[in-house]
């Protein structure tokens, strides 16, 4: 059977779709790069914002229009609103997040391969092809951010057993991956429910000791989960000098109503501790604008705090009401026009601090992992990332896709640094 796998939303969804891809291949099926040529389409949906839910519906309709394929939907939107998803054209079955592990065996009618066997990870074909391997180590969340529907869709926090993580890392490296990205809904809580109270920091150390990945990166980490073990891990060779620490708002009053376990003071103290260990680290964030009750004064306070943090990048989200969340019943909604204006101002601020961060590295040398390559005008146009998340472009006489080069940064062009290759891995 020819299977097309589609994913909307976060890196966790990406890691899950990669795992489903591996299971379909193990069951003898072929992965294809578009819905047009598929017998079966699996869509891993998202519901984090109203826009993500709309995008999930759009992708399913798009797959239905593409041809005769059967469609199976899973993920957070399919979990929160299964009937709406089941009513979309050509949807044969809906699997909630809790049922996802059985999806491949149920759809194919074959039992999954014995977990003792190692199948190398091969990147998915098409748009979801990645040089990096996203490895899910944790699911669910025990925090109570009042705007968040993800914790409702994903349930209580649970850690993936260490042995399963090791198998996934080994399979990824066997497939030639140079960068492992550990992901989870609340990644920093990995190991907390285990008897010996493990921590993410010790897991990182073990992965390095056992498998020696050229690079290891963390996806989003809640700021209150930064502990001594993570700070220690920052010094390990190969550990990417980049942390994504969602702030959501720089106003203490708004953070309180959001139910976030941080305030300006302890967020700033955490950033200082991290920069004391790794002064050049890239720190990126998520900011939500237009949360109910965010007055002009609170927004200006938030803007000033974000300016002071000097983030190297960030995602700005406009608040959208998610049914079933505690924030649904909050008074004082912000008007759409104000949300739009605040979003623009926050984006401009992040763009400015991001370009300042980039400019600081002109003339520096970095290892760059090439993640895209295209043959144009007799040369290969390459783009890739440094350990500290800088986007670098370069021209080369050969295709260096999924290889690491030592590069000198020679100039800035738009949002990208332009590099000159010094040596190859
Ligand atoms: S930490 Fe907050 S925003 Fe993140 S998944 Fe948990 S409840 Fe949602």
XYZ file of C-alpha atoms and ligand atoms in Angstrom:
433
model
C 0.000 0.000 0.000
C 1.203 3.552 -0.783
C 0.910 5.816 2.277
C 1.130 9.607 2.477
C 1.762 11.052 5.946
C 0.848 14.645 6.719
C 1.412 16.601 9.910
C 0.257 20.007 11.142
C 1.638 21.819 14.146
C 4.480 21.205 16.539
C 7.658 19.149 16.541
C 5.933 16.539 18.667
C 3.483 15.931 15.814
C 6.451 15.750 13.451
C 8.166 13.154 15.661
C 4.971 11.098 15.836
C 4.439 11.151 12.087
C 8.060 10.037 11.586
C 7.435 7.145 13.969
C 4.243 6.160 12.122
C 6.301 6.280 8.902
C 8.824 3.869 10.383
C 6.030 1.498 11.484
C 4.364 1.571 8.034
C 7.721 0.776 6.396
C 8.326 -2.068 8.857
C 4.892 -3.455 7.932
C 6.004 -3.503 4.256
C 4.246 -0.390 2.958
C 5.666 2.382 0.789
C 5.718 6.051 1.843
C 4.934 8.530 -0.938
C 5.432 12.296 -1.172
C 1.878 13.434 -1.974
C -1.761 12.493 -1.464
C -2.319 12.188 -5.264
C -0.445 8.912 -5.509
C -1.458 7.426 -2.139
C -3.880 4.617 -1.243
C -3.994 5.829 2.344
C -3.469 9.308 3.832
C -2.782 9.797 7.550
C -3.153 13.356 8.883
C -1.761 14.196 12.336
C -3.917 17.215 13.247
C -3.360 20.198 15.580
C -5.699 22.342 17.650
C -3.353 24.680 19.515
C -4.908 27.770 17.861
C -8.063 28.337 15.827
C -5.780 28.732 12.792
C -4.114 25.334 13.417
C -7.519 23.616 13.624
C -8.585 25.336 10.369
C -5.320 24.238 8.757
C -5.971 20.632 9.860
C -9.427 20.707 8.234
C -7.912 22.221 5.085
C -5.254 19.503 4.785
C -7.862 16.739 5.134
C -10.113 18.352 2.485
C -7.080 18.823 0.238
C -6.198 15.113 0.580
C -9.824 14.161 -0.148
C -9.810 16.252 -3.346
C -6.525 14.680 -4.466
C -8.019 11.308 -5.303
C -9.363 8.003 -4.109
C -7.234 7.544 -1.018
C -8.727 6.476 2.310
C -8.081 9.091 4.987
C -7.291 8.416 8.623
C -7.028 11.329 11.075
C -5.315 11.492 14.449
C -3.693 14.143 16.692
C -4.997 16.885 18.973
C -7.861 18.224 16.792
C -9.060 14.652 16.175
C -8.968 14.055 19.958
C -10.764 17.246 21.005
C -13.417 17.267 18.270
C -13.623 13.750 16.776
C -17.092 14.197 15.269
C -16.149 17.306 13.266
C -13.097 15.457 11.945
C -15.055 12.264 11.205
C -17.560 14.329 9.163
C -14.853 15.672 6.828
C -14.828 14.113 3.320
C -13.224 10.668 2.857
C -12.335 10.312 6.567
C -12.592 6.605 7.260
C -11.494 6.523 10.889
C -10.416 8.887 13.670
C -7.782 7.852 16.207
C -7.435 9.860 19.409
C -3.950 10.600 20.739
C -4.366 7.722 23.212
C -5.083 5.318 20.316
C -2.239 6.538 18.096
C 0.148 3.730 19.045
C -2.301 1.189 17.547
C -3.006 3.161 14.372
C -0.668 1.301 12.024
C -1.596 -2.194 13.236
C -5.332 -1.403 13.043
C -5.178 0.227 9.617
C -2.949 -2.428 8.056
C -4.259 -5.425 9.979
C -0.625 -6.434 10.740
C 0.954 -6.675 14.180
C 3.851 -4.256 14.687
C 7.388 -5.508 14.241
C 9.106 -6.926 17.304
C 10.646 -3.929 19.089
C 13.897 -5.862 19.502
C 14.691 -5.343 15.801
C 16.315 -2.116 14.679
C 15.027 -0.419 11.525
C 17.054 2.589 10.422
C 15.043 5.803 10.244
C 14.677 7.100 6.709
C 13.452 10.696 6.304
C 9.837 11.010 5.119
C 9.468 11.870 1.431
C 8.018 15.244 0.362
C 7.495 18.382 2.424
C 8.040 16.612 5.731
C 11.533 15.462 4.821
C 13.981 16.577 7.549
C 17.677 16.109 8.157
C 16.995 16.281 11.895
C 15.274 13.444 13.728
C 12.603 14.508 16.218
C 12.508 11.982 19.039
C 9.475 12.056 21.327
C 10.561 11.468 24.916
C 7.484 12.710 26.787
C 3.771 13.353 26.280
C 1.036 15.250 28.180
C 1.323 18.016 30.745
C 0.468 18.527 34.429
C 0.641 22.328 34.303
C -2.488 24.500 34.127
C -1.895 27.337 31.704
C -5.404 28.697 31.327
C -5.203 29.298 27.550
C -3.859 25.853 26.713
C -5.894 23.205 24.954
C -2.866 20.994 24.356
C -2.836 19.744 27.940
C -6.510 18.771 27.501
C -5.828 17.007 24.179
C -2.712 15.241 25.465
C -3.705 14.312 29.027
C -1.452 13.845 32.028
C 2.317 13.934 31.775
C 4.085 10.661 31.097
C 7.661 9.837 30.152
C 8.631 7.542 27.312
C 10.733 4.724 28.817
C 14.452 5.247 28.493
C 14.949 2.005 26.479
C 12.422 3.133 23.861
C 14.133 6.517 23.560
C 17.501 4.819 23.131
C 16.064 2.575 20.374
C 14.647 5.606 18.546
C 17.945 7.502 18.813
C 19.875 4.462 17.583
C 17.469 4.019 14.626
C 17.804 7.690 13.710
C 21.606 7.617 13.795
C 21.635 4.340 11.831
C 19.681 6.198 9.130
C 22.445 8.816 8.872
C 20.911 11.614 10.945
C 23.381 14.193 12.276
C 21.073 15.985 14.677
C 18.750 14.512 17.292
C 15.981 16.794 18.610
C 14.350 15.649 21.851
C 10.696 16.694 21.959
C 7.731 16.528 24.326
C 4.657 18.511 25.330
C 6.349 19.388 28.625
C 9.815 18.115 27.776
C 11.445 19.237 31.051
C 9.202 16.950 33.088
C 10.764 13.824 31.583
C 11.534 11.253 34.291
C 9.692 12.966 37.139
C 7.206 10.162 37.682
C 9.935 7.485 37.550
C 10.840 5.910 40.864
C 14.443 7.104 40.855
C 13.345 10.681 39.913
C 15.306 10.913 36.698
C 15.816 14.196 34.881
C 16.043 15.362 31.297
C 19.611 16.542 31.954
C 20.751 13.044 32.961
C 18.960 11.538 29.932
C 20.884 13.914 27.642
C 24.166 12.857 29.259
C 23.330 9.175 28.710
C 22.383 9.706 25.050
C 25.738 11.424 24.443
C 27.706 8.743 26.293
C 25.994 5.824 24.550
C 25.428 7.077 20.995
C 27.734 10.082 20.425
C 25.302 12.020 18.177
C 27.147 14.810 16.299
C 24.442 17.176 17.579
C 21.609 17.087 20.077
C 19.031 19.858 20.385
C 16.034 20.361 22.673
C 12.659 21.533 21.454
C 10.620 23.882 23.626
C 11.375 23.779 27.368
C 9.342 25.519 30.062
C 11.574 28.038 31.897
C 10.764 26.606 35.347
C 12.219 23.256 34.219
C 15.738 24.643 33.774
C 17.750 22.969 36.534
C 21.377 22.223 37.343
C 21.372 19.097 35.139
C 20.297 21.089 32.067
C 22.887 23.801 32.793
C 25.492 21.052 33.084
C 24.332 19.500 29.781
C 24.879 22.855 28.046
C 28.623 22.282 28.378
C 28.586 18.886 26.643
C 30.259 18.932 23.204
C 27.534 18.501 20.576
C 24.762 19.917 22.748
C 23.230 22.673 20.605
C 23.612 26.114 22.105
C 19.958 26.982 21.694
C 17.067 26.890 24.143
C 13.470 27.784 23.367
C 11.847 29.050 26.571
C 8.207 30.143 26.197
C 7.525 33.398 28.054
C 3.955 34.077 26.749
C 3.793 37.519 28.395
C 6.245 39.952 29.967
C 3.596 41.316 32.327
C 3.329 39.698 35.774
C -0.382 40.511 35.979
C -1.086 38.712 32.684
C 1.187 35.777 33.596
C -0.807 35.270 36.799
C -4.122 35.044 34.946
C -2.498 32.781 32.360
C -1.573 30.424 35.219
C 2.094 30.440 34.176
C 4.565 29.309 36.835
C 6.871 32.259 36.184
C 7.135 35.983 36.706
C 9.501 38.617 35.328
C 11.930 38.175 38.189
C 12.440 34.405 38.028
C 12.348 34.296 34.208
C 15.111 36.919 34.060
C 17.116 35.089 36.749
C 16.884 31.865 34.700
C 18.090 33.649 31.553
C 21.030 35.098 33.487
C 22.029 31.654 34.793
C 21.935 30.201 31.275
C 23.955 33.078 29.789
C 26.507 32.744 32.594
C 27.178 29.170 31.384
C 26.883 29.894 27.658
C 27.208 33.622 26.812
C 26.535 33.218 23.063
C 23.576 30.871 23.392
C 20.507 31.496 21.217
C 17.453 32.036 23.421
C 14.140 32.031 21.586
C 10.630 32.303 22.959
C 6.859 32.266 22.401
C 4.780 35.357 23.167
C 1.008 35.501 23.136
C -0.585 38.911 22.557
C -4.179 39.916 23.234
C -4.849 37.560 26.157
C -8.128 38.618 27.882
C -7.450 41.471 30.306
C -4.173 42.534 28.614
C -4.553 46.316 28.943
C -2.421 48.839 27.031
C -0.348 49.255 30.180
C 0.255 45.493 30.567
C 1.160 45.198 26.889
C 3.705 48.054 27.133
C 5.172 46.344 30.208
C 5.404 43.104 28.261
C 7.097 44.854 25.346
C 9.671 46.472 27.657
C 10.479 43.127 29.295
C 10.865 41.353 25.950
C 13.199 44.172 24.819
C 15.333 43.665 27.927
C 15.641 39.894 27.382
C 17.361 40.321 23.986
C 15.876 37.178 22.506
C 17.537 35.814 19.391
C 14.140 34.986 17.916
C 10.591 34.054 18.766
C 7.094 33.172 17.655
C 4.303 35.670 18.259
C 0.831 34.209 18.662
C -2.409 36.151 18.651
C -4.676 34.846 21.405
C -7.584 32.845 20.043
C -10.284 31.467 22.314
C -10.107 27.695 22.617
C -13.386 26.119 23.740
C -13.052 24.101 26.944
C -10.114 26.063 28.356
C -10.408 28.097 31.603
C -9.568 31.267 29.627
C -12.786 30.802 27.658
C -14.811 32.484 30.410
C -12.394 35.332 31.206
C -13.780 38.880 30.981
C -12.275 41.844 29.092
C -11.455 40.365 25.684
C -9.052 42.381 23.530
C -10.460 43.605 20.220
C -9.163 41.983 16.989
C -7.814 45.369 15.796
C -5.772 45.803 18.996
C -4.511 42.213 18.820
C -3.345 42.819 15.248
C -1.550 46.007 16.231
C 0.127 44.407 19.271
C 1.164 41.394 17.221
C 2.843 43.683 14.655
C 4.700 45.655 17.337
C 5.879 42.512 19.125
C 7.011 40.948 15.823
C 8.986 44.084 14.945
C 10.706 44.012 18.323
C 11.652 40.338 18.017
C 12.864 40.902 14.431
C 15.120 43.697 15.692
C 16.662 41.710 18.564
C 17.028 38.731 16.265
C 18.959 40.719 13.667
C 21.186 42.237 16.389
C 21.984 38.722 17.609
C 22.879 37.624 14.044
C 25.054 40.675 13.376
C 27.192 39.896 16.413
C 28.514 36.794 14.630
C 29.827 38.393 11.430
C 33.403 37.166 10.959
C 32.933 34.188 13.333
C 33.421 30.528 12.406
C 30.750 27.862 12.935
C 29.931 24.259 12.149
C 26.867 24.295 9.882
C 24.619 21.318 9.229
C 23.270 21.725 5.671
C 19.537 21.062 5.712
C 18.572 22.142 2.191
C 20.352 22.029 -1.139
C 19.366 23.014 -4.642
C 21.354 22.908 -7.894
C 21.105 26.371 -9.478
C 23.245 28.048 -12.140
C 25.964 25.379 -12.061
C 26.380 25.426 -8.273
C 24.747 24.029 -5.161
C 22.855 26.546 -3.055
C 22.976 25.320 0.531
C 21.226 26.460 3.659
C 21.601 25.145 7.165
C 21.798 25.873 10.857
C 24.566 26.467 13.343
C 24.433 24.939 16.810
C 23.119 28.300 18.071
C 20.275 28.318 15.543
C 21.701 30.827 13.062
C 20.493 30.326 9.518
C 23.472 30.253 7.108
C 23.518 30.153 3.309
C 26.392 29.252 1.059
C 27.299 28.177 -2.496
C 29.369 25.063 -3.132
C 30.611 22.928 -6.012
C 29.080 19.760 -4.537
C 25.883 18.752 -2.779
C 26.602 18.838 0.943
C 23.059 18.018 2.112
C 23.086 16.458 5.609
C 26.798 17.123 6.037
C 28.509 19.442 8.491
C 31.014 22.074 7.275
C 33.209 24.542 9.110
C 32.069 27.914 7.775
C 33.276 31.478 8.128
C 30.465 34.059 8.213
C 31.261 36.728 5.643
C 28.143 38.888 5.388
C 24.472 39.337 6.220
C 21.760 39.078 3.544
C 18.206 39.608 4.791
C 17.593 37.162 7.644
C 20.460 34.878 6.622
C 24.147 34.924 7.221
C 26.255 34.175 4.161
C 29.102 31.794 4.783
C 32.281 30.574 3.109
C 33.145 26.900 3.557
C 36.504 26.282 5.210
C 36.457 22.509 5.840
C 34.043 19.549 5.593
C 33.205 16.983 8.282
S 3.162 24.094 30.109
Fe 1.259 25.261 29.863
S 1.255 25.838 27.663
Fe 2.713 24.153 27.870
S 1.498 22.286 27.403
Fe 1.506 22.582 29.654
S -0.363 23.723 30.106
Fe 0.040 23.930 27.889
